[in-house]
Short mmCIF file of C-alpha atoms in Angstrom, two decimals:
data_model
loop_
_atom_site.label_atom_id
_atom_site.label_comp_id
_atom_site.label_asym_id
_atom_site.label_seq_id
_atom_site.Cartn_x
_atom_site.Cartn_y
_atom_site.Cartn_z
CA MET A 285 0.00 0.00 0.00
CA ASN A 286 1.35 3.42 -0.96
CA ARG A 287 -0.35 6.63 0.12
CA PHE A 288 1.41 9.99 -0.02
CA GLN A 289 -1.27 12.67 -0.07
CA ASN A 290 0.83 15.20 1.80
CA PRO A 291 4.50 15.40 0.75
CA ALA A 292 5.33 17.40 3.89
CA ARG A 293 4.53 14.38 6.09
CA ARG A 294 7.30 11.99 7.11
CA ARG A 295 7.50 8.99 4.80
CA ILE A 296 7.93 5.65 6.53
CA LEU A 297 8.45 2.26 4.91
CA VAL A 298 7.38 -0.72 7.04
CA VAL A 299 8.77 -4.08 5.92
CA GLU A 300 6.87 -6.74 7.87
CA ASP A 301 5.51 -10.10 6.70
CA GLU A 302 3.11 -10.72 9.61
CA PRO A 303 -0.18 -9.14 8.39
CA ASP A 304 -1.60 -8.38 11.85
CA ILE A 305 1.58 -6.63 13.02
CA ALA A 306 1.94 -4.74 9.74
CA ALA A 307 -1.65 -3.53 9.85
CA LEU A 308 -1.39 -2.46 13.50
CA VAL A 309 1.85 -0.55 12.95
CA GLU A 310 0.46 1.10 9.81
CA LEU A 311 -2.74 2.13 11.60
CA HIS A 312 -0.96 3.76 14.53
CA LEU A 313 1.64 5.51 12.40
CA ASN A 314 -1.10 6.89 10.16
CA ASP A 315 -2.95 8.08 13.28
CA ASN A 316 0.22 10.01 14.18
CA ASP A 317 0.18 11.77 10.80
CA PHE A 318 2.91 9.77 9.08
CA ASP A 319 2.69 8.60 5.47
CA VAL A 320 3.17 4.84 5.51
CA ALA A 321 3.92 2.22 2.87
CA VAL A 322 3.97 -1.48 3.77
CA ALA A 323 6.04 -4.22 2.12
CA ARG A 324 4.94 -7.79 2.89
CA ASP A 325 8.17 -9.65 2.08
CA GLY A 326 11.86 -9.10 1.48
CA HIS A 327 11.58 -8.80 -2.30
CA GLU A 328 9.00 -6.02 -2.10
CA GLY A 329 10.88 -4.45 0.79
CA MET A 330 14.14 -4.32 -1.17
CA ARG A 331 12.38 -2.82 -4.20
CA LEU A 332 10.50 -0.16 -2.24
CA ALA A 333 13.53 0.71 -0.10
CA PHE A 334 15.29 1.97 -3.22
CA ALA A 335 12.19 3.29 -5.01
CA ARG A 336 12.02 6.62 -3.19
CA ASN A 337 13.64 8.67 -0.45
CA TRP A 338 12.26 7.56 2.90
CA ASP A 339 12.46 9.39 6.22
CA LEU A 340 12.53 6.08 8.11
CA VAL A 341 12.56 2.35 7.35
CA ILE A 342 11.04 -0.02 9.93
CA LEU A 343 12.49 -3.41 9.12
CA ASP A 344 11.63 -6.86 10.40
CA LEU A 345 14.74 -9.02 10.33
CA ARG A 346 13.05 -12.36 9.59
CA LEU A 347 11.39 -12.06 6.15
CA PRO A 348 10.53 -14.29 3.19
CA GLY A 349 12.97 -13.57 0.37
CA PRO A 350 15.88 -11.26 1.22
CA ASP A 351 15.94 -10.92 5.00
CA GLY A 352 16.06 -7.66 6.92
CA LEU A 353 19.83 -7.83 7.38
CA SER A 354 20.27 -8.01 3.61
CA ILE A 355 18.06 -4.94 3.09
CA CYS A 356 19.88 -3.04 5.84
CA ARG A 357 23.26 -3.97 4.35
CA ALA A 358 22.16 -2.91 0.86
CA LEU A 359 20.92 0.48 2.05
CA ARG A 360 24.14 1.23 3.90
CA ARG A 361 26.32 -0.02 1.04
CA ASP A 362 24.45 2.41 -1.22
CA GLN A 363 25.37 5.22 1.21
CA ARG A 364 21.71 5.84 2.01
CA PHE A 365 21.65 7.34 5.49
CA VAL A 366 17.93 6.88 6.05
CA PRO A 367 17.30 5.95 9.70
CA ILE A 368 16.55 2.25 10.16
CA LEU A 369 14.55 0.79 13.07
CA ILE A 370 14.73 -3.00 13.22
CA LEU A 371 12.13 -5.37 14.66
CA THR A 372 13.52 -8.52 16.21
CA SER A 373 12.49 -11.27 18.62
CA LYS A 374 13.89 -11.34 22.14
CA SER A 375 15.70 -14.61 21.37
CA ALA A 376 17.44 -13.24 18.25
CA GLU A 377 20.22 -11.33 20.01
CA LEU A 378 22.79 -12.20 17.34
CA ASP A 379 20.57 -10.79 14.59
CA ARG A 380 20.00 -7.65 16.64
CA VAL A 381 23.74 -7.14 17.11
CA LEU A 382 24.37 -7.79 13.42
CA GLY A 383 21.68 -5.27 12.49
CA LEU A 384 23.22 -2.59 14.68
CA ASN A 385 26.68 -3.37 13.29
CA LEU A 386 25.34 -3.00 9.75
CA GLY A 387 24.05 0.48 10.53
CA ALA A 388 20.58 0.17 12.05
CA ASP A 389 19.82 3.11 14.33
CA ASP A 390 17.58 1.42 16.88
CA TYR A 391 15.61 -1.74 17.56
CA VAL A 392 12.39 -2.92 19.17
CA THR A 393 11.94 -6.50 20.34
CA LYS A 394 8.81 -8.54 19.66
CA PRO A 395 6.30 -8.68 21.19
CA PHE A 396 6.31 -4.91 21.53
CA SER A 397 3.97 -2.18 22.63
CA VAL A 398 2.79 -0.14 19.64
CA SER A 399 2.93 2.99 21.79
CA GLU A 400 6.61 2.26 22.48
CA LEU A 401 7.27 1.76 18.77
CA VAL A 402 5.62 5.09 17.95
CA ALA A 403 7.64 6.75 20.74
CA ARG A 404 10.85 5.34 19.24
CA VAL A 405 9.87 6.62 15.79
CA LYS A 406 9.21 10.10 17.17
CA ALA A 407 12.51 10.01 19.09
CA ILE A 408 14.41 9.22 15.88
CA PHE A 409 12.78 12.16 14.12
CA ARG A 410 13.50 14.48 17.07
CA ARG A 411 17.15 13.49 16.81
CA VAL A 412 17.19 14.07 13.04
CA ASP A 413 15.64 17.52 13.55
CA SER A 414 18.07 18.33 16.34
CA LEU A 415 21.06 17.47 14.17
CA ALA A 416 19.67 19.66 11.39
CA ARG A 417 19.32 22.59 13.80
CA GLU A 418 22.82 22.08 15.20
CA ASN A 419 24.36 22.05 11.73
CA PRO A 420 22.23 24.32 9.54
CA GLY A 421 24.96 25.67 7.31
CA GLY A 422 27.78 23.20 7.60
CA GLU A 423 29.88 22.66 10.72
CA GLU A 424 33.64 22.97 10.81
CA VAL A 425 35.77 19.84 10.92
CA ILE A 426 36.60 18.78 14.48
CA THR A 427 40.06 17.45 15.28
CA HIS A 428 41.02 15.74 18.51
CA GLY A 429 44.56 14.45 18.48
CA ARG A 430 44.79 12.09 15.48
CA LEU A 431 40.98 11.91 15.31
CA ARG A 432 39.28 13.97 12.60
CA ILE A 433 35.49 14.32 12.30
CA ASP A 434 33.77 16.00 9.37
CA PRO A 435 30.12 16.59 10.41
CA ALA A 436 28.97 17.80 6.99
CA ARG A 437 30.35 14.75 5.14
CA ARG A 438 29.77 12.44 8.13
CA GLU A 439 33.32 11.15 7.75
CA VAL A 440 35.82 10.08 10.42
CA SER A 441 39.51 9.35 10.10
CA ILE A 442 42.32 8.40 12.47
CA GLY A 443 45.75 9.60 11.41
CA GLY A 444 44.49 10.11 7.87
CA THR A 445 42.93 6.64 7.58
CA GLY A 446 39.17 6.59 7.08
CA VAL A 447 36.99 4.81 9.64
CA SER A 448 33.60 3.36 8.69
CA LEU A 449 31.00 4.09 11.37
CA THR A 450 27.30 3.36 11.50
CA ALA A 451 24.95 6.35 11.66
CA ARG A 452 24.44 5.92 15.42
CA GLU A 453 28.14 5.41 16.13
CA PHE A 454 28.90 8.61 14.22
CA ASP A 455 26.24 10.57 16.13
CA LEU A 456 27.61 9.26 19.43
CA LEU A 457 31.20 10.20 18.58
CA LEU A 458 30.14 13.61 17.27
CA HIS A 459 28.26 14.32 20.50
CA PHE A 460 31.38 13.54 22.53
CA ALA A 461 33.58 15.59 20.20
CA ARG A 462 31.34 18.64 20.53
CA HIS A 463 31.76 18.50 24.32
CA PRO A 464 35.32 17.21 24.99
CA GLY A 465 36.01 16.46 28.63
CA ARG A 466 32.35 16.53 29.66
CA VAL A 467 31.17 13.36 31.38
CA TYR A 468 27.85 11.86 30.29
CA SER A 469 25.88 9.17 32.06
CA ARG A 470 24.25 6.44 29.99
CA ALA A 471 20.83 8.00 30.56
CA GLN A 472 22.11 11.39 29.35
CA LEU A 473 23.55 9.79 26.21
CA LEU A 474 20.26 8.05 25.51
CA ASP A 475 18.50 11.41 25.74
CA ALA A 476 21.07 13.28 23.65
CA VAL A 477 21.91 10.73 20.94
CA TRP A 478 18.95 8.34 20.83
CA GLY A 479 16.29 10.86 21.77
CA TYR A 480 14.84 8.87 24.67
CA GLY A 481 15.91 7.86 28.15
CA HIS A 482 13.86 4.81 29.10
CA ASP A 483 15.13 2.76 32.02
CA GLY A 484 16.56 -0.58 31.02
CA TYR A 485 18.13 0.55 27.75
CA GLU A 486 21.50 1.61 29.12
CA HIS A 487 22.98 -1.59 27.65
CA THR A 488 22.34 -0.04 24.23
CA VAL A 489 24.85 2.69 25.09
CA ASN A 490 27.38 0.13 26.34
CA SER A 491 27.23 -1.92 23.15
CA HIS A 492 27.62 1.16 20.93
CA ILE A 493 30.55 2.43 23.02
CA ASN A 494 32.26 -0.95 22.69
CA ARG A 495 31.77 -1.04 18.90
CA LEU A 496 32.93 2.57 18.56
CA ARG A 497 36.08 1.86 20.55
CA ALA A 498 36.81 -1.21 18.43
CA LYS A 499 36.89 1.05 15.38
CA ILE A 500 38.71 4.18 16.61
CA GLU A 501 40.99 2.99 19.42
CA SER A 502 44.43 1.43 18.89
CA ASP A 503 43.77 -0.66 22.00
CA PRO A 504 40.06 -0.75 22.94
CA SER A 505 40.96 -2.10 26.39
CA GLU A 506 43.02 1.06 27.02
CA PRO A 507 41.00 3.72 25.17
CA GLU A 508 42.66 6.96 24.17
CA TYR A 509 39.56 8.85 23.09
CA VAL A 510 36.27 7.61 24.58
CA VAL A 511 37.16 6.84 28.19
CA THR A 512 35.14 5.50 31.11
CA VAL A 513 34.63 7.59 34.22
CA TRP A 514 33.90 4.83 36.71
CA GLY A 515 30.58 5.10 38.45
CA VAL A 516 29.49 8.01 36.26
CA GLY A 517 29.67 7.36 32.52
CA TYR A 518 31.85 8.27 29.53
CA LYS A 519 33.66 11.25 28.07
CA LEU A 520 35.95 12.20 25.21
CA ASP A 521 39.34 12.51 26.87
CA SER A 522 40.38 16.15 26.80
CA GLY A 523 44.01 15.21 27.42
CA SER A 524 44.63 14.99 23.66
CA SER A 525 45.07 18.25 21.83
CA ALA A 526 41.72 19.32 20.39
CA ALA A 527 40.97 22.09 17.97
CA ASN A 528 38.51 23.12 15.33
CA ALA A 529 39.83 23.60 11.82
CA ALA A 530 38.18 24.63 8.61
#
């Protein structure tokens, strides 16, 4: 189903093969003034994902045809930075981790509350809008020791070597880089980077920190950039020389 009467409304693609879940999600998103298209299997999902510019893709990982991981991988390989929210069962932790590693921005586990799903969708859009306000005309490149972050191009390099980050990893690193030396609790990072601060989701921050360190630190067990402040949270170490350059 494709309905786009109002081009100003956010466009959301839902890829879900369970008819009852798809219909329920579509109904509630429409009630919240989103334009929604539904794909019933992986083949249709892959086709629609590349058929237009979406504001969000909600993606079940277990699908007939190409699975959700394949669609997520294809979108990120094509350098499409559309936010991706994955739906996964509680028992499918490996798939969830793989989805986040491939560039998914968030996840909801089945069975889920539709009100929680809608809240997550709105949180993603608040974060997108916040980033647009923070960088309306192009932000200067941020350097921190050997670390270089280009917000406009969404590129990161260490000592001149490019580093491939997921959208959420980049947002997390950029948030730290904008406030070097400031300590953030997990709840504060959820609010600032994910757009919500629900209890019980602090492990999401931990897993993203670990993956970010694995990509930017020479020795993740002895981090140089994103360091732990025990009992409090994390910060970007201000001990390295930091400066803004054009």
